[in-house]
XYZ file of C-alpha atoms in Angstrom:
446
model
C 21.922 34.396 53.627
C 23.822 37.445 54.752
C 22.580 39.334 57.958
C 22.814 43.012 57.390
C 22.658 45.164 61.057
C 20.249 48.352 60.933
C 20.656 51.391 63.057
C 18.429 52.582 65.885
C 16.458 54.624 63.556
C 15.703 51.484 61.454
C 14.229 49.763 64.104
C 10.905 50.902 63.547
C 10.928 49.987 59.929
C 12.422 46.470 60.254
C 9.733 45.506 62.831
C 6.565 46.777 61.176
C 7.951 45.828 57.409
C 11.026 43.872 57.605
C 9.591 41.026 56.375
C 8.395 42.394 53.341
C 11.094 44.890 52.548
C 14.199 44.535 54.609
C 15.251 47.760 55.685
C 14.088 51.480 55.188
C 13.926 54.618 57.144
C 11.057 55.996 59.134
C 10.286 59.168 60.726
C 8.327 57.683 63.644
C 11.462 56.491 65.652
C 13.039 60.100 64.702
C 10.180 61.825 66.185
C 9.680 59.855 69.221
C 13.371 60.127 70.044
C 12.974 63.912 69.410
C 9.636 64.163 71.557
C 11.549 62.923 74.578
C 14.616 65.209 74.080
C 12.157 67.932 74.466
C 10.575 66.661 77.486
C 14.144 66.369 78.836
C 14.978 69.960 78.204
C 12.127 71.394 80.267
C 13.977 69.266 83.802
C 16.642 70.750 85.114
C 20.194 71.231 83.989
C 21.912 68.076 85.440
C 18.413 65.809 85.085
C 18.565 67.029 81.400
C 22.348 65.555 81.123
C 21.646 62.439 83.001
C 18.926 61.479 81.000
C 20.212 62.517 77.470
C 23.300 60.354 78.452
C 20.837 57.769 79.474
C 19.154 58.137 76.057
C 22.478 58.275 74.235
C 23.246 55.062 75.700
C 20.111 53.262 75.051
C 20.290 54.513 71.408
C 24.077 53.380 70.787
C 23.028 49.744 72.562
C 19.890 48.984 70.706
C 20.306 46.890 67.664
C 18.669 44.483 65.265
C 19.035 42.921 62.276
C 17.297 42.239 59.196
C 17.806 39.410 56.650
C 18.906 41.035 53.469
C 17.077 39.743 50.108
C 19.115 37.168 48.598
C 19.235 38.666 44.751
C 20.826 36.404 42.162
C 21.559 38.529 39.120
C 22.713 37.334 35.564
C 24.468 40.240 33.610
C 25.813 40.415 30.302
C 28.682 42.964 28.981
C 31.165 43.218 26.019
C 34.157 41.379 26.556
C 35.977 44.698 27.725
C 33.797 45.657 30.298
C 33.723 42.500 32.476
C 36.381 43.644 34.923
C 34.908 47.062 35.518
C 31.478 45.828 35.635
C 32.635 43.232 38.435
C 34.058 46.304 40.425
C 30.594 48.008 39.954
C 28.481 45.268 41.210
C 30.675 45.207 44.230
C 30.645 48.646 44.964
C 26.825 48.725 44.519
C 26.696 45.459 46.743
C 28.445 47.340 49.328
C 26.086 50.344 49.306
C 22.877 48.590 49.783
C 22.616 46.509 52.938
C 18.875 45.306 51.599
C 20.401 43.490 49.112
C 22.673 40.478 49.309
C 23.757 40.165 45.703
C 25.227 36.825 44.019
C 26.225 37.557 40.304
C 27.464 36.160 37.137
C 28.810 38.399 34.493
C 29.053 36.789 30.965
C 30.434 37.922 27.639
C 27.523 38.686 25.246
C 28.261 41.927 22.665
C 25.572 44.580 22.661
C 24.273 43.798 19.482
C 23.863 40.072 20.341
C 22.037 40.367 23.266
C 18.490 41.414 22.082
C 18.371 38.451 19.723
C 19.610 36.198 22.943
C 16.845 37.159 24.745
C 14.276 37.152 22.409
C 15.383 33.235 21.841
C 15.258 32.434 25.278
C 13.884 34.891 28.009
C 14.062 32.608 30.607
C 17.773 31.790 30.488
C 18.665 35.465 29.511
C 20.586 37.924 31.627
C 18.562 40.238 33.919
C 20.685 43.381 32.911
C 22.208 43.727 29.717
C 23.320 46.654 27.182
C 21.760 47.148 23.788
C 21.502 49.775 21.535
C 18.732 52.534 21.849
C 17.292 51.826 18.688
C 16.318 48.450 19.570
C 14.437 49.425 22.751
C 10.955 49.854 21.244
C 10.933 46.772 19.369
C 11.995 44.917 22.780
C 9.224 47.039 24.550
C 6.625 46.280 22.017
C 6.996 42.640 22.617
C 7.143 43.186 26.609
C 10.768 41.739 26.740
C 12.113 44.436 28.742
C 11.028 46.612 31.854
C 10.541 50.107 32.297
C 13.537 51.843 34.520
C 11.153 53.352 37.169
C 13.148 52.879 40.311
C 16.056 55.730 40.796
C 15.766 57.057 37.343
C 15.178 60.261 38.241
C 18.662 60.839 39.673
C 19.942 60.886 35.909
C 16.971 62.058 33.912
C 17.670 65.870 34.323
C 21.420 65.213 33.375
C 20.160 63.378 30.162
C 20.092 65.090 26.850
C 16.607 65.233 25.515
C 17.846 63.177 22.342
C 19.020 60.370 24.849
C 15.679 60.385 26.900
C 13.590 60.295 23.629
C 15.375 57.514 22.083
C 14.704 55.318 25.375
C 11.020 56.341 25.878
C 8.105 54.346 24.464
C 4.470 55.708 25.286
C 5.471 57.811 28.012
C 7.752 55.184 29.765
C 11.545 54.608 29.954
C 12.792 51.464 29.020
C 16.521 51.640 29.260
C 19.681 53.818 30.693
C 21.614 55.641 28.196
C 25.176 55.987 29.254
C 27.125 56.941 25.817
C 26.483 57.967 22.435
C 26.551 55.400 19.794
C 27.767 56.782 16.171
C 30.986 56.553 14.118
C 33.264 59.650 12.930
C 36.374 59.933 10.914
C 39.842 59.506 12.152
C 42.831 60.481 9.900
C 46.360 60.513 9.543
C 47.895 63.802 10.199
C 51.167 63.003 8.280
C 49.073 62.358 5.046
C 45.954 64.779 5.084
C 45.704 68.179 6.605
C 43.060 69.713 8.734
C 41.374 71.888 5.624
C 41.507 68.605 3.323
C 39.612 65.997 5.569
C 36.653 68.332 5.533
C 35.522 67.293 1.851
C 35.545 63.405 1.194
C 35.920 64.722 -2.748
C 39.178 66.447 -1.667
C 40.536 63.768 0.231
C 39.858 61.201 -2.540
C 41.565 63.894 -4.934
C 44.953 63.761 -3.080
C 47.578 61.466 -4.401
C 49.032 59.805 -1.459
C 51.210 57.645 -3.496
C 51.627 53.704 -4.594
C 50.071 51.495 -2.505
C 48.229 53.791 -0.512
C 44.444 54.294 -0.039
C 42.578 57.506 0.802
C 39.478 56.482 2.395
C 37.753 53.802 3.871
C 34.584 53.069 5.307
C 31.662 50.165 5.289
C 29.337 50.502 2.578
C 28.384 46.647 2.677
C 27.400 47.629 6.380
C 23.805 49.167 6.951
C 24.899 51.033 9.987
C 27.432 53.004 7.605
C 25.890 53.296 4.120
C 23.177 55.504 5.194
C 25.318 58.287 6.057
C 25.167 59.502 2.202
C 21.462 59.082 1.565
C 20.569 60.882 4.748
C 23.162 63.260 4.189
C 21.539 64.026 0.881
C 18.085 64.542 2.328
C 16.536 61.348 2.309
C 14.054 60.154 5.298
C 13.843 56.876 6.790
C 10.467 56.219 8.337
C 9.682 59.886 8.032
C 11.126 63.200 9.539
C 10.776 62.005 12.787
C 11.434 58.365 12.128
C 8.313 57.183 13.191
C 6.338 56.488 10.237
C 6.677 53.032 9.213
C 5.398 53.277 5.776
C 7.761 55.813 4.578
C 11.363 55.709 3.267
C 12.310 58.029 0.383
C 15.952 56.596 -0.459
C 14.344 56.007 -3.884
C 13.649 59.420 -4.748
C 15.809 61.693 -6.995
C 18.149 62.563 -3.765
C 18.626 58.756 -3.233
C 19.216 57.999 -6.492
C 22.220 60.712 -6.700
C 23.359 59.201 -3.254
C 23.554 55.813 -4.836
C 25.336 56.767 -7.694
C 27.686 58.801 -5.700
C 28.112 55.555 -3.559
C 28.895 53.510 -6.629
C 31.656 55.967 -8.023
C 33.493 55.857 -4.590
C 33.125 51.692 -4.451
C 34.805 51.621 -8.038
C 37.561 54.506 -7.426
C 41.016 52.514 -6.731
C 41.755 54.749 -3.859
C 38.867 53.389 -1.810
C 39.106 50.457 0.859
C 36.321 48.774 1.753
C 36.661 48.548 5.521
C 35.218 44.732 5.330
C 36.766 42.458 7.882
C 38.739 45.506 9.468
C 40.818 45.721 6.884
C 40.507 49.566 6.472
C 41.543 49.958 10.159
C 44.231 47.687 9.905
C 45.649 49.696 6.637
C 45.117 52.944 8.883
C 47.535 51.707 11.466
C 49.756 50.652 9.361
C 49.968 54.111 7.720
C 48.545 53.120 4.465
C 45.409 54.897 4.720
C 44.440 58.237 5.014
C 41.130 58.387 6.775
C 38.631 55.571 7.896
C 35.525 55.896 9.445
C 35.259 54.116 13.037
C 33.860 54.834 16.679
C 35.343 55.309 19.889
C 35.944 51.685 20.342
C 39.053 52.314 17.920
C 40.647 54.865 20.023
C 43.019 52.893 21.959
C 44.412 50.701 18.999
C 44.516 54.042 16.586
C 46.406 56.091 19.236
C 49.141 53.405 20.049
C 49.605 52.595 16.135
C 49.634 56.753 14.889
C 50.572 58.300 18.285
C 50.588 62.073 17.502
C 49.921 61.832 14.031
C 46.356 60.822 14.924
C 43.607 63.181 14.097
C 39.527 62.647 14.494
C 36.928 64.997 13.018
C 33.347 64.663 11.897
C 32.420 63.244 9.193
C 33.279 65.212 5.884
C 30.853 66.707 3.371
C 30.132 64.952 0.017
C 29.330 66.558 -3.140
C 26.606 64.561 -4.210
C 24.194 65.559 -7.273
C 26.257 68.802 -8.141
C 26.289 70.184 -4.393
C 28.054 70.175 -1.192
C 25.897 67.901 1.628
C 27.178 67.095 5.253
C 26.979 63.429 5.663
C 24.735 62.242 8.019
C 24.921 59.067 9.873
C 22.821 57.434 12.502
C 23.425 58.058 16.491
C 21.790 56.018 19.034
C 22.979 55.349 22.500
C 24.420 52.554 24.384
C 22.099 51.690 26.940
C 21.735 49.425 30.132
C 18.174 47.475 29.947
C 16.352 44.893 32.531
C 14.498 41.990 31.254
C 10.859 42.060 31.810
C 10.921 38.644 33.977
C 13.421 39.222 36.353
C 12.932 37.295 39.370
C 14.643 40.643 41.114
C 13.082 43.664 39.132
C 13.759 46.328 42.060
C 17.291 45.218 42.254
C 18.080 44.853 38.729
C 16.730 48.405 38.099
C 18.742 49.931 40.879
C 21.902 48.450 39.556
C 20.989 49.300 35.993
C 20.685 53.167 36.818
C 23.675 52.509 39.092
C 25.860 51.114 36.254
C 25.130 54.692 34.444
C 25.807 57.280 37.229
C 28.415 59.811 36.950
C 31.420 57.972 38.935
C 30.530 54.960 36.556
C 29.990 56.687 33.197
C 33.466 58.457 33.911
C 35.139 55.024 34.740
C 33.921 53.558 31.656
C 35.233 56.403 29.681
C 38.690 56.357 30.807
C 38.881 52.703 31.036
C 36.954 51.878 27.622
C 36.693 55.147 26.026
C 32.891 55.387 25.737
C 32.264 59.149 25.772
C 29.478 59.947 28.559
C 26.005 61.040 27.258
C 25.127 62.818 30.828
C 25.821 66.374 30.160
C 28.068 67.239 33.161
C 30.535 64.952 32.131
C 30.498 65.756 28.464
C 30.533 69.068 29.061
C 33.933 68.875 31.093
C 36.940 70.026 30.098
C 38.464 66.298 30.132
C 35.954 65.319 27.739
C 36.033 68.613 25.297
C 39.961 68.360 25.323
C 40.042 64.764 24.233
C 40.096 64.791 20.157
C 38.097 61.653 20.143
C 35.402 62.653 22.360
C 35.069 66.155 20.397
C 34.784 64.393 16.951
C 32.232 62.003 18.502
C 30.154 64.768 20.450
C 30.634 66.868 16.654
C 29.183 64.134 14.512
C 26.338 63.298 17.013
C 25.090 66.886 16.590
C 25.223 66.183 12.710
C 23.909 62.734 12.769
C 20.427 61.604 12.415
C 18.545 59.697 15.845
C 18.335 56.382 14.650
C 14.612 55.147 14.396
C 13.652 53.284 17.617
C 10.099 51.804 15.891
C 9.483 48.359 15.635
C 9.929 48.762 11.969
C 13.332 49.438 12.068
C 14.190 45.687 12.293
C 13.217 45.686 8.480
C 15.938 48.028 7.471
C 19.094 46.341 8.336
C 19.181 43.570 6.194
C 18.019 44.989 2.917
C 20.421 48.143 3.605
C 23.286 45.727 3.875
C 22.443 43.944 0.664
C 22.409 47.126 -1.699
C 25.930 48.020 -0.034
C 27.126 44.318 -0.888
C 25.563 44.777 -4.447
C 27.205 47.921 -5.171
C 30.384 46.742 -3.600
C 30.378 43.443 -5.813
C 29.660 45.384 -9.096
C 26.198 43.712 -9.265
C 24.272 46.763 -8.737
C 25.361 49.203 -11.534
C 23.969 53.100 -12.392
C 22.086 51.413 -14.834
C 20.087 49.057 -12.448
C 20.450 51.279 -9.459
C 16.837 53.050 -9.583
C 15.019 49.492 -9.755
C 17.356 48.263 -7.044
C 16.322 51.250 -4.628
C 12.639 50.929 -5.357
C 13.109 47.252 -4.156
C 15.180 48.347 -1.140
C 12.144 50.653 -0.032
C 9.606 47.882 -0.871
C 11.656 45.605 1.213
C 12.097 48.213 3.972
C 8.207 49.289 4.318
C 6.531 47.177 1.892
C 4.252 49.768 0.948
C 5.007 49.567 -2.919
C 3.222 46.215 -3.152
C 0.394 46.630 -1.173
């Protein structure tokens, strides 16, 4: 067990509460010292100097030690964040004498962590990353802890959308650190700044033999929604909180589905399944591809100055141009509810998302900070990738965070798979959309 030294002003706290809390500050000792100094000032100048010297010497020589709380923490992070997380924890430990932290960092993806927590909460990490879209579900199941300690140090610097995404019944259950959505990269040698504003213009251009114009992931339920939401459909109501509402099968949804069918059957389209779209883009064989900030390093390396990044384009769906609107949520840091060290875990979770660490994560990993003070800085604004992400986040739809959201993913992916394979056609699309809505809400058969 590591011993941490406390200064003289901490002595009163250490004596009265050290066995309970380790270290903290107390005003009593400071008040007593000030009273003594005031009485000394009433004496002669020489006596004052002598007594002040004695007091100073006594203060300097008075030391006590208190045992720091032994804290064992398991932390799950994506593979690319292992090294910077290791440094974050070391820095945190150096700033917190009250804790003696032993920690274990394991590689678990942000999308995998929630399921692993549900499988075995006892062996799960104390601190882990999760998308904000799953926060309400985890909170409703009692698996994560409200973040109350130190969160106020960040709250004023967070946009309202980020706060809303992690707040359930008035309690904050996660610490947001980066917007999580995708936008569009394009090759400036193949498409112009004006052409990338419209998906129909992109698809109409002749890029030559062996070339593709556009790639996204209609077989992925985190991508296909952009056509439906862009054309005015709603998922769980306008505010994303009505579990009985999904309008993907109305007239707007039918028009969106027909547009996706036409896109999937166009020879100039490349489905970005298993990363083939990204690979073609890096090889210079693809005009534009949807992806997020995580792809920036490899795309920059491959295309250099030819790399462009913008918000998603418009699409002419049902005879009108609409802005594609995808989900936006936030990457967050959470604490499991049955952690043995809730105070230290909460403080560390907040610390990992503070301005210094958010800027470090941005420089090392490309995760654009959600903190307003950083997002508005010239360094972020002058980055084409950060600008594209922020522009698209403003056009996107907040991913619903209600528990029912878990019923969306598989049916929506199945719809995309059916369209891409050709099993879903314009002839049976309406029936397939009705089945989709029924699977998501269950309301059509109740």
